[in-house]
CSV table of C-alpha atoms in Angstrom, one decimal:
chain,number,residue,atom,x,y,z
A,1,MET,CA,-28.9,34.8,-14.8
A,2,THR,CA,-27.3,31.9,-14.9
A,3,ARG,CA,-25.6,30.6,-17.8
A,4,GLN,CA,-26.8,26.7,-19.3
A,5,ILE,CA,-24.2,24.7,-20.0
A,6,THR,CA,-23.8,23.0,-23.1
A,7,ALA,CA,-23.7,19.1,-23.3
A,8,ARG,CA,-21.2,19.9,-24.9
A,9,GLU,CA,-19.6,21.4,-22.4
A,10,ARG,CA,-20.6,18.8,-19.9
A,11,ILE,CA,-18.4,15.9,-21.7
A,12,GLU,CA,-15.4,18.6,-22.4
A,13,MET,CA,-15.5,19.2,-18.7
A,14,LEU,CA,-15.9,14.8,-17.6
A,15,GLU,CA,-13.2,14.3,-19.8
A,16,GLU,CA,-10.8,16.2,-18.1
A,17,GLU,CA,-11.9,14.6,-14.8
A,18,ASN,CA,-11.6,10.9,-16.4
A,19,ARG,CA,-7.7,12.1,-18.0
A,20,GLN,CA,-6.9,13.3,-13.9
A,21,LEU,CA,-8.6,10.3,-12.6
A,22,LYS,CA,-7.0,8.1,-14.5
A,23,ASP,CA,-3.3,10.1,-13.9
A,24,ARG,CA,-4.1,10.4,-10.4
A,25,ILE,CA,-4.6,6.8,-10.2
A,26,ALA,CA,-1.4,5.9,-12.8
A,27,GLU,CA,0.3,7.5,-9.8
A,28,LEU,CA,-0.4,5.9,-6.4
A,29,THR,CA,0.2,2.3,-9.2
A,30,GLY,CA,3.6,3.4,-9.2
A,31,ARG,CA,2.4,2.8,-13.4
A,32,HIS,CA,4.1,6.0,-14.7
A,33,ASP,CA,7.2,4.1,-13.9
A,34,ALA,CA,7.3,0.9,-14.6
A,35,LYS,CA,8.3,1.4,-18.3
A,36,ALA,CA,11.3,2.4,-16.0
A,37,ALA,CA,11.9,-0.6,-14.1
A,38,ARG,CA,11.4,-3.3,-16.8
A,39,LYS,CA,13.6,-1.6,-18.5
A,40,ALA,CA,16.1,-1.6,-15.8
A,41,PHE,CA,14.7,-5.2,-13.8
A,42,GLY,CA,14.2,-7.2,-16.9
A,43,LEU,CA,10.6,-7.0,-15.5
A,44,THR,CA,8.2,-7.5,-17.6
A,45,GLU,CA,4.9,-5.4,-17.8
A,46,ALA,CA,2.7,-7.1,-15.0
A,47,GLU,CA,5.8,-7.8,-13.3
A,48,ALA,CA,7.3,-3.7,-13.6
A,49,SER,CA,3.2,-3.1,-12.2
A,50,ILE,CA,3.4,-5.2,-9.1
A,51,VAL,CA,6.8,-3.8,-8.4
A,52,MET,CA,6.0,-0.3,-9.1
A,53,MET,CA,3.2,-0.9,-7.1
A,54,LEU,CA,5.3,-2.4,-3.6
A,55,VAL,CA,7.6,0.9,-4.4
A,56,THR,CA,4.7,3.7,-4.4
A,57,ARG,CA,2.6,2.4,-1.3
A,58,GLY,CA,5.2,-0.3,0.2
A,59,GLU,CA,2.2,-2.4,1.1
A,60,ALA,CA,-0.4,-4.1,-1.1
A,61,GLU,CA,-2.7,-6.8,-0.5
A,62,TYR,CA,-3.5,-9.1,-3.0
A,63,GLY,CA,-6.7,-8.3,-4.0
A,64,GLN,CA,-4.8,-4.8,-5.2
A,65,LEU,CA,-2.5,-6.5,-7.1
A,66,GLN,CA,-4.8,-8.7,-8.4
A,67,ALA,CA,-6.7,-5.5,-10.6
A,68,SER,CA,-3.2,-3.9,-11.3
A,69,ILE,CA,-2.7,-6.4,-13.7
A,70,TYR,CA,-5.9,-8.0,-14.2
A,71,THR,CA,-9.3,-7.3,-15.9
A,72,ASP,CA,-12.3,-8.8,-14.4
A,73,ARG,CA,-12.1,-11.4,-17.3
A,74,HIS,CA,-8.4,-12.6,-16.8
A,75,LEU,CA,-10.4,-13.2,-12.4
A,76,VAL,CA,-12.7,-15.2,-13.3
A,77,GLU,CA,-10.0,-18.0,-15.9
A,78,LEU,CA,-8.0,-17.8,-13.3
A,79,LEU,CA,-8.0,-21.2,-11.4
A,80,ASP,CA,-5.8,-19.3,-7.9
A,81,PRO,CA,-5.6,-16.0,-9.1
A,82,ASP,CA,-3.2,-16.2,-5.0
A,83,TRP,CA,-1.0,-18.6,-6.7
A,84,ALA,CA,-0.9,-16.4,-9.7
A,85,ILE,CA,0.0,-13.1,-7.2
A,86,ARG,CA,2.9,-15.8,-6.0
A,87,SER,CA,4.4,-17.0,-8.8
A,88,HIS,CA,4.4,-14.2,-10.1
A,89,MET,CA,6.1,-12.9,-7.0
A,90,LYS,CA,9.0,-15.8,-7.5
A,91,ARG,CA,10.2,-14.7,-11.0
A,92,ILE,CA,10.8,-10.8,-9.6
A,93,ARG,CA,12.4,-11.8,-6.5
A,94,ARG,CA,14.6,-13.4,-8.9
A,95,LYS,CA,15.4,-10.7,-10.4
A,96,MET,CA,15.7,-7.8,-7.7
A,97,ARG,CA,17.6,-10.0,-5.7
A,98,PRO,CA,21.0,-9.6,-7.3
A,99,HIS,CA,20.4,-5.7,-7.0
A,100,GLY,CA,19.6,-5.9,-3.1
A,101,ILE,CA,16.2,-5.4,-3.8
A,102,ASP,CA,13.4,-7.6,-2.0
A,103,PHE,CA,10.3,-7.2,0.1
A,104,GLU,CA,8.1,-9.6,2.7
A,105,THR,CA,5.7,-11.6,2.7
A,106,VAL,CA,3.1,-10.8,4.4
A,107,TYR,CA,0.9,-14.0,6.0
A,108,SER,CA,-2.1,-13.8,4.3
A,109,MET,CA,-2.6,-10.3,3.4
A,110,GLY,CA,0.1,-9.6,1.0
A,111,TYR,CA,3.1,-7.4,0.2
A,112,ARG,CA,5.3,-5.2,2.2
A,113,MET,CA,8.3,-3.8,0.4
A,114,SER,CA,10.8,-1.6,3.1
A,115,ASP,CA,11.2,2.3,2.5
A,116,ALA,CA,15.7,2.0,1.7
A,117,CYS,CA,14.6,-0.7,-1.1
A,118,ARG,CA,12.0,1.2,-1.8
A,119,ALA,CA,14.6,3.8,-2.7
A,120,ALA,CA,17.2,1.7,-4.3
A,121,VAL,CA,14.4,1.0,-7.0
A,122,ARG,CA,13.2,5.0,-7.5
A,123,THR,CA,17.2,5.3,-7.8
A,124,ILE,CA,17.6,2.5,-10.2
A,125,ILE,CA,14.7,3.6,-12.0
A,126,GLY,CA,16.0,7.2,-11.8
A,127,ARG,CA,12.8,8.3,-10.1
A,128,GLY,CA,15.4,9.2,-6.6
A,129,ARG,CA,12.5,11.5,-4.1
């Protein structure tokens, strides 16, 4: 005979699964290291999220970058979300180029960061992997 799972046990299982998924998302998007990137490069929270997504993934599309920093409500309010991302990228470049770090624009897609620049960011923020 199998034991029935109580509603409370099921809730606890789902909460743990949710926590694990949030941790995995943070890992994939680089949010764990965003605070260190903010301090090292003088970035805003949104800029650090963008940088760490590029460091973690190597490249990101406009939509992925928008989703990482804006809620759906904010996206609706923005007149041109792609322009907003390009504006962030301009400021990020200005802050990171003195450290020898840059990324390339991929026309109509988004942005790509080289392996060397990704490694440099990791070293600077103390996460050399």
